[in-house]
Short mmCIF file of C-alpha atoms in Angstrom, two decimals:
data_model
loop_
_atom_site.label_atom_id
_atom_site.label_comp_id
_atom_site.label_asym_id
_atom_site.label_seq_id
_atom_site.Cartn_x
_atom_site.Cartn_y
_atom_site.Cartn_z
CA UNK A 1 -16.07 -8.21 41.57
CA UNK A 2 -15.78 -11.60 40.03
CA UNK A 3 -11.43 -12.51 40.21
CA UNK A 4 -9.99 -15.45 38.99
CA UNK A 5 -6.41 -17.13 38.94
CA UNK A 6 -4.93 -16.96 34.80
CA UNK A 7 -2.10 -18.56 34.22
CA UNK A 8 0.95 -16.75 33.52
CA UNK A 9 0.93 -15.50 29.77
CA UNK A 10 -2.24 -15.79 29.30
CA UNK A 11 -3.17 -12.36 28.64
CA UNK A 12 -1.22 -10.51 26.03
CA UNK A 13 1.25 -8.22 27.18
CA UNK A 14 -0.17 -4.40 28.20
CA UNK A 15 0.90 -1.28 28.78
CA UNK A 16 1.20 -1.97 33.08
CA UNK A 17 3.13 1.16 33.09
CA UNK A 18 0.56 3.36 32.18
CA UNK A 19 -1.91 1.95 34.34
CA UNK A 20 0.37 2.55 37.26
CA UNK A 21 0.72 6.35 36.15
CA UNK A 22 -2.75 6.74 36.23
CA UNK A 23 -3.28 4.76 39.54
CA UNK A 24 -0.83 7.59 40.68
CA UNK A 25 -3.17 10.41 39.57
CA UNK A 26 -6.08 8.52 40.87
CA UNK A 27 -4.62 8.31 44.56
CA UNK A 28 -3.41 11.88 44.23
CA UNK A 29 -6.87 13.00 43.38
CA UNK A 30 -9.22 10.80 45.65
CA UNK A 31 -7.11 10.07 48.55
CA UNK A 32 -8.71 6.64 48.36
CA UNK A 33 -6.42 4.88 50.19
CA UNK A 34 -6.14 1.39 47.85
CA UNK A 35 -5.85 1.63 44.08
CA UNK A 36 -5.54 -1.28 41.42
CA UNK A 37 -6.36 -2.12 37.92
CA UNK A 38 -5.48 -3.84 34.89
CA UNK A 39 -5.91 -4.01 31.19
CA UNK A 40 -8.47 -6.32 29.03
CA UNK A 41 -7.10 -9.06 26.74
CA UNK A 42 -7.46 -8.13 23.74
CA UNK A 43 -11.23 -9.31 21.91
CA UNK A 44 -11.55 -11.39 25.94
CA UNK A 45 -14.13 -9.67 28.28
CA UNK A 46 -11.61 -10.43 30.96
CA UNK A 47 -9.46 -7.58 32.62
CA UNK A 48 -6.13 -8.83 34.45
CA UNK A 49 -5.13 -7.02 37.44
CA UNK A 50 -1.12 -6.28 37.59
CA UNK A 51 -0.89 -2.98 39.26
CA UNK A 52 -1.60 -2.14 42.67
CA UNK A 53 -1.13 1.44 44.72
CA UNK A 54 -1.43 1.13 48.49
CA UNK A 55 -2.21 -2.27 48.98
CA UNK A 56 -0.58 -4.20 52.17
CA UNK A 57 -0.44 -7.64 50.19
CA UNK A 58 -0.30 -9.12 46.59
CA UNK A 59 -4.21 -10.82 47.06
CA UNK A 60 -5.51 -9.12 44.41
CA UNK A 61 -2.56 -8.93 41.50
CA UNK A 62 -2.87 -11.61 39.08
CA UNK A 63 -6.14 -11.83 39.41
CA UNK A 64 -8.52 -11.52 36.40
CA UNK A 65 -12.18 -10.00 36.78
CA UNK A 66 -14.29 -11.84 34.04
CA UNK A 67 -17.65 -9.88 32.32
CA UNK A 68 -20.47 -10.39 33.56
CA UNK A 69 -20.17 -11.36 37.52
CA UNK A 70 -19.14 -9.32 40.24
CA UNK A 71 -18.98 -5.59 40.65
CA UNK A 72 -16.16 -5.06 37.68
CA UNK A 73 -17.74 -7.91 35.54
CA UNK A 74 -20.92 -4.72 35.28
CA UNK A 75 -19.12 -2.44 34.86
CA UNK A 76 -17.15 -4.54 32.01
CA UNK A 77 -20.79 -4.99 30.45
CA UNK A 78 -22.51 -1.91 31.09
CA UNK A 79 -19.33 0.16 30.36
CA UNK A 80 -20.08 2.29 33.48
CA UNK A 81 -18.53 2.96 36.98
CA UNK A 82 -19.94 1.06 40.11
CA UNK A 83 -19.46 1.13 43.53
CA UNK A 84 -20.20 -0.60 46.72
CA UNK A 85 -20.69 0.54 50.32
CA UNK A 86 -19.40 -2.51 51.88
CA UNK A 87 -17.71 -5.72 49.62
CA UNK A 88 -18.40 -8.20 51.62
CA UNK A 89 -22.35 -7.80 52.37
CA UNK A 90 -23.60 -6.53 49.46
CA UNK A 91 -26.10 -8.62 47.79
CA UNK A 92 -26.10 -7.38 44.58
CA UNK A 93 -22.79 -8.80 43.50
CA UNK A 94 -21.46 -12.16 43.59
CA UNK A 95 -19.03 -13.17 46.09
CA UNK A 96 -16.67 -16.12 44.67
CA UNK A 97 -13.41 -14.27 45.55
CA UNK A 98 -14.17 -13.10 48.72
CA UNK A 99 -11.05 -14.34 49.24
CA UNK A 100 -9.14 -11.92 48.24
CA UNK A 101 -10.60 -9.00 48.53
CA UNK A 102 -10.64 -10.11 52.02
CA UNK A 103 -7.14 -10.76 52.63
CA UNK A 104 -6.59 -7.35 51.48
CA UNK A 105 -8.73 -5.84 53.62
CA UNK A 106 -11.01 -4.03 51.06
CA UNK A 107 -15.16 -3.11 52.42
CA UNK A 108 -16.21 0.01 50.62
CA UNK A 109 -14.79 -0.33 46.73
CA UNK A 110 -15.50 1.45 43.61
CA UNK A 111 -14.51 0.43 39.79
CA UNK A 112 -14.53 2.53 36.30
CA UNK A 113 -13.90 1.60 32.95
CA UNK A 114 -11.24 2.33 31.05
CA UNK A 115 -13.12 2.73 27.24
CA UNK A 116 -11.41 3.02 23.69
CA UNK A 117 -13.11 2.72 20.69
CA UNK A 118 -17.06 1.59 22.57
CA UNK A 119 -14.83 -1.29 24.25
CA UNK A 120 -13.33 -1.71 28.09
CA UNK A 121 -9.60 -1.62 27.32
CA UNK A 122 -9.14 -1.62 31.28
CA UNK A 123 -10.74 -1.27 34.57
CA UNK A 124 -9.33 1.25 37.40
CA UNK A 125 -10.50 0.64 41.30
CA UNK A 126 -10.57 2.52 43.72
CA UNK A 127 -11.46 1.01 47.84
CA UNK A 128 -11.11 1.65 51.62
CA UNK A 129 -10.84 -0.41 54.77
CA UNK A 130 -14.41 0.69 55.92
CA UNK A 131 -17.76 -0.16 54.96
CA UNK A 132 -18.59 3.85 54.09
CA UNK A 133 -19.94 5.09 50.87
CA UNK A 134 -17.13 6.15 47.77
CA UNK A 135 -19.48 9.47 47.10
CA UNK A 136 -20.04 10.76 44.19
CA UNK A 137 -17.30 13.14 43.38
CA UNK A 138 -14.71 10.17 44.86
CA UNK A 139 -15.91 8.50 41.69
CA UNK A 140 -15.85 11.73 39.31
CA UNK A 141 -12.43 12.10 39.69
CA UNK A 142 -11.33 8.14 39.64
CA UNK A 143 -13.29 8.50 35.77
CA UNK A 144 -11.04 11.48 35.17
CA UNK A 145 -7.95 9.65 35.39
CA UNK A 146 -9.93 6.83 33.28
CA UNK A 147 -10.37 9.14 30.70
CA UNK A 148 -6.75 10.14 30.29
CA UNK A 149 -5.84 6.73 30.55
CA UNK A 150 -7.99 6.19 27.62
CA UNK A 151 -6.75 8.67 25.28
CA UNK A 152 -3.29 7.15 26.00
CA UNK A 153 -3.90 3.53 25.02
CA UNK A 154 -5.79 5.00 22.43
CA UNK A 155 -2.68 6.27 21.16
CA UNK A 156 -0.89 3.73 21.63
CA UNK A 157 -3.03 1.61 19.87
CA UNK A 158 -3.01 3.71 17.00
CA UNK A 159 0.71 4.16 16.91
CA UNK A 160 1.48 0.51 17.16
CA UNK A 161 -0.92 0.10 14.08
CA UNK A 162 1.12 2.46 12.01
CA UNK A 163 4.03 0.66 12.63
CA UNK A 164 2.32 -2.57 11.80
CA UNK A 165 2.00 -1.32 8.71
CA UNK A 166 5.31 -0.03 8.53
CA UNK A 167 6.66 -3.08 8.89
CA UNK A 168 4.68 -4.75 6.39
CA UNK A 169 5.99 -2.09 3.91
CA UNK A 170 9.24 -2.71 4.89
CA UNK A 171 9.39 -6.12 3.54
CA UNK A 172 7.75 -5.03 0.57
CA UNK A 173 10.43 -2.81 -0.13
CA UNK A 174 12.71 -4.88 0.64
CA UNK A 175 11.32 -7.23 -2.30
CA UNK A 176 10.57 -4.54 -5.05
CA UNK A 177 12.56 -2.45 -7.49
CA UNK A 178 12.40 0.30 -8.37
CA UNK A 179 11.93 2.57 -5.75
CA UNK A 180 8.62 3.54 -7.58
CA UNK A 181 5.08 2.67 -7.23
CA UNK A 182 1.96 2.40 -4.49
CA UNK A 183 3.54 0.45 -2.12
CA UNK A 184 6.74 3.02 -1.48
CA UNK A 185 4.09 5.92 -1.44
CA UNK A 186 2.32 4.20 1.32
CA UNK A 187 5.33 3.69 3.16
CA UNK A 188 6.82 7.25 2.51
CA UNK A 189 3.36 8.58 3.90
CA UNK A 190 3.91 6.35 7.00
CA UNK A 191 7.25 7.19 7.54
CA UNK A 192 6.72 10.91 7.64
CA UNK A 193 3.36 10.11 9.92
CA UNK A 194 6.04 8.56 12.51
CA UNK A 195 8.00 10.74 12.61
CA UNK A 196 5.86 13.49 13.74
CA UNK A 197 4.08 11.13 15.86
CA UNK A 198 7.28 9.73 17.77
CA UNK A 199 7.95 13.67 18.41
CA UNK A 200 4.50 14.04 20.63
CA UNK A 201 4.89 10.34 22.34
CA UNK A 202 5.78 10.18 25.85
CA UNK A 203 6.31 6.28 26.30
CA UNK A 204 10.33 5.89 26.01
CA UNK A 205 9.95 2.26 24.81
CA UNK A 206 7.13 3.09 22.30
CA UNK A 207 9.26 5.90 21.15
CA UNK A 208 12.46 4.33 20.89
CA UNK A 209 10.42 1.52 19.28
CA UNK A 210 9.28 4.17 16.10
CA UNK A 211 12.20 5.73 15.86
CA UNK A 212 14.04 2.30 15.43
CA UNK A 213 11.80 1.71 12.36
CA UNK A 214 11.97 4.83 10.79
CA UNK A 215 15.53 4.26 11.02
CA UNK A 216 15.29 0.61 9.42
CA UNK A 217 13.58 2.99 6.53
CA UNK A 218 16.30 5.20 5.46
CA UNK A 219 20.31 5.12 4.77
CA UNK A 220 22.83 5.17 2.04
CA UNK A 221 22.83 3.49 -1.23
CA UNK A 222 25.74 0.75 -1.24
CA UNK A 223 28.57 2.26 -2.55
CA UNK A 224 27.96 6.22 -1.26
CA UNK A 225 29.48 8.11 1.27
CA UNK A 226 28.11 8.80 4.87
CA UNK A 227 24.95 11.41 4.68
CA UNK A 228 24.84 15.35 5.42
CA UNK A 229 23.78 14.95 9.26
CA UNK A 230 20.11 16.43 9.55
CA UNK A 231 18.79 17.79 12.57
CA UNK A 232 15.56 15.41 14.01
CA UNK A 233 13.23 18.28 13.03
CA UNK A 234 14.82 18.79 9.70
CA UNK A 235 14.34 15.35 8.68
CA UNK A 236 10.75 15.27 10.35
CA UNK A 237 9.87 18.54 8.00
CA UNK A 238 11.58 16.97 5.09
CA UNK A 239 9.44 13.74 5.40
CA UNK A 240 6.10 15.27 5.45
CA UNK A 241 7.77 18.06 2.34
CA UNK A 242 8.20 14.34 0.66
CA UNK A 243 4.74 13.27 0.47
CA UNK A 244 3.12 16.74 -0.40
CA UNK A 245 2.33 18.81 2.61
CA UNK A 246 2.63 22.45 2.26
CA UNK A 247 4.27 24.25 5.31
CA UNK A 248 0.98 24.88 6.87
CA UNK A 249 0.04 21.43 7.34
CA UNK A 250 3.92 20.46 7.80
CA UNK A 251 3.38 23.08 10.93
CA UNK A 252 -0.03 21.81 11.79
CA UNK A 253 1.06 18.24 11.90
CA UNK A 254 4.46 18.78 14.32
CA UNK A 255 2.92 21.50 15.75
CA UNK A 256 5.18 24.15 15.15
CA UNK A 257 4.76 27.93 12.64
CA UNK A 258 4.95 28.09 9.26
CA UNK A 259 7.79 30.77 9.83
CA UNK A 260 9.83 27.95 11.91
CA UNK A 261 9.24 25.22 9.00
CA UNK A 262 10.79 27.54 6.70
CA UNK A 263 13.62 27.58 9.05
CA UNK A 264 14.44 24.08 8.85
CA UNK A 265 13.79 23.26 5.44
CA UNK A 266 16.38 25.97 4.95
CA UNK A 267 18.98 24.13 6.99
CA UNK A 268 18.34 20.85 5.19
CA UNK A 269 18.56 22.68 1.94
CA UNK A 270 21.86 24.21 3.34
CA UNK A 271 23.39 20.83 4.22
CA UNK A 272 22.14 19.18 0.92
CA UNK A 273 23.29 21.82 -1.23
CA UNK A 274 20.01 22.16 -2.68
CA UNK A 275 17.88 25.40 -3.55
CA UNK A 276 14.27 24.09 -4.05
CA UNK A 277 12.16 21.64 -2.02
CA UNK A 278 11.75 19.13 -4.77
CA UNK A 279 15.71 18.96 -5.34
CA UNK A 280 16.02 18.68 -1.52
CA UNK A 281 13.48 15.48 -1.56
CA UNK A 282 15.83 13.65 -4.14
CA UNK A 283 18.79 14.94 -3.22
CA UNK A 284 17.47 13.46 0.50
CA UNK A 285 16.67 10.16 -1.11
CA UNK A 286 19.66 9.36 -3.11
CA UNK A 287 21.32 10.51 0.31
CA UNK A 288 19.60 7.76 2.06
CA UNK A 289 17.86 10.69 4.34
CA UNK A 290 14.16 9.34 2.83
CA UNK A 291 13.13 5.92 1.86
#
């Protein structure tokens, strides 16, 4: 395991908090008694350690494992788990930060990547006080909570995107009129996509965070008086109704009946005073409900 000192800042800011969730479900699972990992800079074969479970000192946080050297610079190559039966004698890895992984006690240690889209977005360990082998299903179930850990950055990664691109549209609004052409489409389209997403995210922040621009997205012409108040699944049915979906894919998209979409394009019909779905959409726009 090659580790080196970064200075602070130098990796981009990660998501620490759900690598210590899934250190959690890794101790749980192994009873290993010593968990840590980290996330990757971003385009850097270079994972920074910043969360540690079990651990009697800080040796190890801080620390960034760089591809190519030591145990977790292999697996950052080879994109697949490793393990060794005692740290500190094994000849097959390098031993530069010996250091550390001795002040911390660590003989018998095992590391797993962390992949999205073919590349390590972070590295979990797992290690005991004892040179004894980490068998086999030790490691299965360290990958396991890789995996998960995976499909949530993956998520993340995807949301964050959207709202990249959110953003962009928003200044692009904010510099055309009329409320007409490709660019509002796009970011009408995006705007319903968020909403349904931010309904199925369980990061507060990241949440909060979509909801905040969705909200940057909609409200009253100057000049008009405060909006009918929709429910949150009202206005996320009404946003997808915008851009074309039928209520099977409204339903398939915030996962939810066809029967119940009904439902609550009713109520916003109800509160808009409307009686069709394309009078609802404009009647939600000049409302400020819609961008």
């Amino acid at each position: 395991m090659a580790l080196a000192h970064l200075p602070s800042g130098s990796l981009a800011p990660r998501p620490s908090a759900l690598v210590r969730a899934a250190l959690g479900r890794a101790r749980h699972a192994t009873g290993l008694p010593v968990l840590f990992g980290g996330t990757a800079a971003p385009g850097r074969a270079a994972v920074r350690l910043t969360e540690l479970a079990g651990a009697r000192t800080d040796a190890l946080r801080g620390l960034v494992i760089r591809g190519g050297s030591g145990l977790g610079g292999r697996v950052l190559v080879t994109t697949r788990p490793g393990s060794v039966d005692d740290y500190v004698a094994d000849r097959r890895i390098s031993h530069e930060y010996d250091a550390p992984v001795g002040a911390e006690g660590l003989r018998a240690v095992a590391a797993v990547p962390v992949v999205v889209e073919g590349s390590v977005a972070a590295l979990l360990y797992g290690g005991v006080r004892e040179p004894l082998p980490i068998g086999t299903r030790t490691v299965a179930a360290l990958e396991r909570s890789a995996s998960r850990l995976a499909a949530e950055l993956a998520v993340r990664a995807e949301v964050e995107r959207r709202v990249a691109g959110v953003e962009t549209a928003e200044i692009t609004r904010a510099a055309r009129d009329p409320h007409t052409g490709p660019e509002w489409e796009r970011l009408r389209e995006a705007h319903a996509e968020l909403r349904a997403i931010a309904q199925e995210v369980s990061d507060p922040e990241l949440r909060d965070r979509l909801r905040g621009v969705c909200d940057r997205l909609t409200g009253p012409a100057p000049g008009r008086g405060p909006a009918p108040a929709l429910a949150p699944r009202e206005a996320d049915v009404l946003a997808l109704v915008a851009v074309g979906c039928g209520n099977a894919e409204v339903g398939r998209r915030l996962g939810v009946g066809a029967e119940t979409v009904k439902s609550y394009l009713r109520g916003a019909m109800r509160k808009l005073g409307t009686h069709t779905r394309m009078e609802t959409v404009v009647a939600a726009r000049r409302a400020g409900l819609l961008p």
